[in-house]
């Protein structure tokens, strides 16, 4: 599959706080994950799908949190993709620290500044597929921020650019 070029996205979600009814309880944390297995499933209704490694932090979170977001990364955002693709990290809090983003109005998840497009989704269905979970989401919002340039691609084990 390394010979199949794929677009690179950042999937994000907001982990709920420990006790939403207690203003003094610790707030939830933003979680992000680089993905290349992302695609449009349907236009009517608007559905997309992302493939998550079973047992990953994002897989566990989306099993409980139905709202999530996707930022389609531009070729200039290779550093963002690499940062959120790191294995074995304990917390995502520092990963978001110096990356510009806005919070989605529907999902509350970070939408990365400079992305070619952003989507907010609600999980409609999950499908176990080998060592992955396929998460199908209904698109709640879609926008085309001011991102310039071409898409960031992944091909033969490396991030690439068109052309």
GROMACS .gro file of C-alpha atoms in nm:
model
  163
    1UNK     CA    1   0.000   0.000   0.000
    2UNK     CA    2   0.302   0.229   0.021
    3UNK     CA    3   0.264   0.290  -0.355
    4UNK     CA    4  -0.080   0.448  -0.308
    5UNK     CA    5  -0.053   0.824  -0.257
    6UNK     CA    6  -0.286   0.956   0.013
    7UNK     CA    7  -0.385   1.297   0.140
    8UNK     CA    8  -0.287   1.379   0.498
    9UNK     CA    9  -0.539   1.501   0.754
   10UNK     CA   10  -0.536   1.582   1.121
   11UNK     CA   11  -0.827   1.425   1.310
   12UNK     CA   12  -0.909   1.608   1.633
   13UNK     CA   13  -1.157   1.574   1.917
   14UNK     CA   14  -1.217   1.734   2.253
   15UNK     CA   15  -1.203   1.489   2.542
   16UNK     CA   16  -1.488   1.568   2.783
   17UNK     CA   17  -1.401   1.707   3.125
   18UNK     CA   18  -1.408   1.475   3.423
   19UNK     CA   19  -1.730   1.630   3.555
   20UNK     CA   20  -1.911   1.870   3.321
   21UNK     CA   21  -2.140   1.978   3.606
   22UNK     CA   22  -1.850   2.083   3.831
   23UNK     CA   23  -1.676   2.406   3.717
   24UNK     CA   24  -1.376   2.320   3.938
   25UNK     CA   25  -1.322   1.976   3.784
   26UNK     CA   26  -1.031   1.935   3.539
   27UNK     CA   27  -1.123   2.037   3.185
   28UNK     CA   28  -1.107   1.796   2.895
   29UNK     CA   29  -0.802   1.775   2.672
   30UNK     CA   30  -0.768   1.821   2.297
   31UNK     CA   31  -0.656   1.507   2.116
   32UNK     CA   32  -0.513   1.489   1.764
   33UNK     CA   33  -0.397   1.219   1.526
   34UNK     CA   34  -0.245   1.228   1.178
   35UNK     CA   35  -0.431   1.006   0.931
   36UNK     CA   36  -0.393   0.912   0.567
   37UNK     CA   37  -0.687   0.670   0.549
   38UNK     CA   38  -0.961   0.932   0.514
   39UNK     CA   39  -1.220   0.957   0.237
   40UNK     CA   40  -1.557   1.087   0.127
   41UNK     CA   41  -1.826   0.818   0.152
   42UNK     CA   42  -2.146   0.995   0.044
   43UNK     CA   43  -2.265   1.334  -0.075
   44UNK     CA   44  -2.628   1.288   0.030
   45UNK     CA   45  -2.613   1.270   0.323
   46UNK     CA   46  -2.258   1.406   0.351
   47UNK     CA   47  -2.052   1.126   0.507
   48UNK     CA   48  -1.678   1.075   0.549
   49UNK     CA   49  -1.472   0.789   0.689
   50UNK     CA   50  -1.146   0.766   0.882
   51UNK     CA   51  -0.960   0.449   0.972
   52UNK     CA   52  -0.820   0.437   1.327
   53UNK     CA   53  -0.579   0.184   1.472
   54UNK     CA   54  -0.776  -0.029   1.718
   55UNK     CA   55  -0.695   0.063   2.077
   56UNK     CA   56  -0.532   0.396   1.984
   57UNK     CA   57  -0.616   0.699   2.194
   58UNK     CA   58  -0.835   0.842   1.916
   59UNK     CA   59  -1.013   0.509   1.870
   60UNK     CA   60  -1.086   0.494   2.243
   61UNK     CA   61  -1.199   0.858   2.254
   62UNK     CA   62  -1.430   0.837   1.951
   63UNK     CA   63  -1.591   0.526   2.100
   64UNK     CA   64  -1.724   0.763   2.371
   65UNK     CA   65  -1.719   1.107   2.207
   66UNK     CA   66  -1.932   1.124   1.889
   67UNK     CA   67  -1.811   1.471   1.782
   68UNK     CA   68  -1.480   1.516   1.600
   69UNK     CA   69  -1.313   1.726   1.334
   70UNK     CA   70  -1.080   1.693   1.037
   71UNK     CA   71  -0.831   1.946   0.901
   72UNK     CA   72  -0.705   1.867   0.548
   73UNK     CA   73  -0.339   1.963   0.571
   74UNK     CA   74  -0.158   2.184   0.320
   75UNK     CA   75   0.187   2.097   0.186
   76UNK     CA   76   0.334   2.362   0.420
   77UNK     CA   77   0.200   2.173   0.725
   78UNK     CA   78   0.436   1.876   0.717
   79UNK     CA   79   0.553   1.969   1.070
   80UNK     CA   80   0.194   1.939   1.199
   81UNK     CA   81   0.153   1.595   1.041
   82UNK     CA   82   0.484   1.474   1.183
   83UNK     CA   83   0.411   1.608   1.530
   84UNK     CA   84   0.077   1.427   1.562
   85UNK     CA   85   0.211   1.105   1.405
   86UNK     CA   86   0.462   1.051   1.689
   87UNK     CA   87   0.419   0.720   1.865
   88UNK     CA   88   0.425   0.671   2.241
   89UNK     CA   89   0.335   1.025   2.345
   90UNK     CA   90   0.163   1.069   2.678
   91UNK     CA   91  -0.027   1.395   2.628
   92UNK     CA   92  -0.142   1.599   2.330
   93UNK     CA   93  -0.168   1.923   2.529
   94UNK     CA   94   0.181   2.044   2.432
   95UNK     CA   95   0.138   1.938   2.069
   96UNK     CA   96  -0.133   2.200   2.017
   97UNK     CA   97   0.053   2.471   2.208
   98UNK     CA   98   0.209   2.667   1.920
   99UNK     CA   99  -0.022   2.563   1.635
  100UNK     CA  100  -0.288   2.818   1.537
  101UNK     CA  101  -0.640   2.680   1.554
  102UNK     CA  102  -0.998   2.774   1.621
  103UNK     CA  103  -1.254   2.566   1.804
  104UNK     CA  104  -1.530   2.412   1.596
  105UNK     CA  105  -1.874   2.548   1.679
  106UNK     CA  106  -2.037   2.202   1.658
  107UNK     CA  107  -1.764   1.971   1.787
  108UNK     CA  108  -1.554   2.194   2.009
  109UNK     CA  109  -1.253   2.025   1.848
  110UNK     CA  110  -0.951   2.219   1.716
  111UNK     CA  111  -0.964   2.319   1.347
  112UNK     CA  112  -0.608   2.386   1.233
  113UNK     CA  113  -0.526   2.726   1.088
  114UNK     CA  114  -0.390   2.719   0.734
  115UNK     CA  115  -0.562   2.390   0.650
  116UNK     CA  116  -0.700   2.353   0.297
  117UNK     CA  117  -1.039   2.259   0.439
  118UNK     CA  118  -1.195   2.171   0.772
  119UNK     CA  119  -1.489   1.950   0.862
  120UNK     CA  120  -1.680   1.884   1.180
  121UNK     CA  121  -1.844   1.544   1.210
  122UNK     CA  122  -2.071   1.331   1.425
  123UNK     CA  123  -2.013   0.955   1.427
  124UNK     CA  124  -2.290   0.768   1.245
  125UNK     CA  125  -2.139   0.420   1.245
  126UNK     CA  126  -1.826   0.228   1.337
  127UNK     CA  127  -1.707  -0.091   1.172
  128UNK     CA  128  -1.442  -0.326   1.308
  129UNK     CA  129  -1.198  -0.404   1.027
  130UNK     CA  130  -0.901  -0.620   1.124
  131UNK     CA  131  -0.674  -0.417   1.352
  132UNK     CA  132  -0.855  -0.092   1.270
  133UNK     CA  133  -1.190   0.073   1.336
  134UNK     CA  134  -1.361   0.248   1.046
  135UNK     CA  135  -1.543   0.554   1.178
  136UNK     CA  136  -1.811   0.694   0.947
  137UNK     CA  137  -1.914   1.047   1.032
  138UNK     CA  138  -2.186   1.280   0.913
  139UNK     CA  139  -2.040   1.615   0.811
  140UNK     CA  140  -2.197   1.888   1.026
  141UNK     CA  141  -1.990   2.181   0.901
  142UNK     CA  142  -1.739   2.231   0.621
  143UNK     CA  143  -1.523   2.532   0.550
  144UNK     CA  144  -1.245   2.643   0.321
  145UNK     CA  145  -1.011   2.855   0.535
  146UNK     CA  146  -0.749   3.077   0.377
  147UNK     CA  147  -0.510   2.784   0.329
  148UNK     CA  148  -0.290   2.828   0.024
  149UNK     CA  149  -0.088   2.583  -0.181
  150UNK     CA  150  -0.138   2.219  -0.259
  151UNK     CA  151  -0.227   1.924  -0.038
  152UNK     CA  152   0.019   1.737   0.179
  153UNK     CA  153   0.056   1.381   0.050
  154UNK     CA  154   0.199   1.059   0.191
  155UNK     CA  155   0.369   0.823  -0.054
  156UNK     CA  156   0.626   0.545  -0.008
  157UNK     CA  157   0.670   0.619   0.361
  158UNK     CA  158   0.732   0.995   0.326
  159UNK     CA  159   0.540   1.321   0.314
  160UNK     CA  160   0.534   1.462  -0.040
  161UNK     CA  161   0.403   1.752  -0.246
  162UNK     CA  162   0.224   1.754  -0.578
  163UNK     CA  163   0.435   1.829  -0.881
   0.00000   0.00000   0.00000
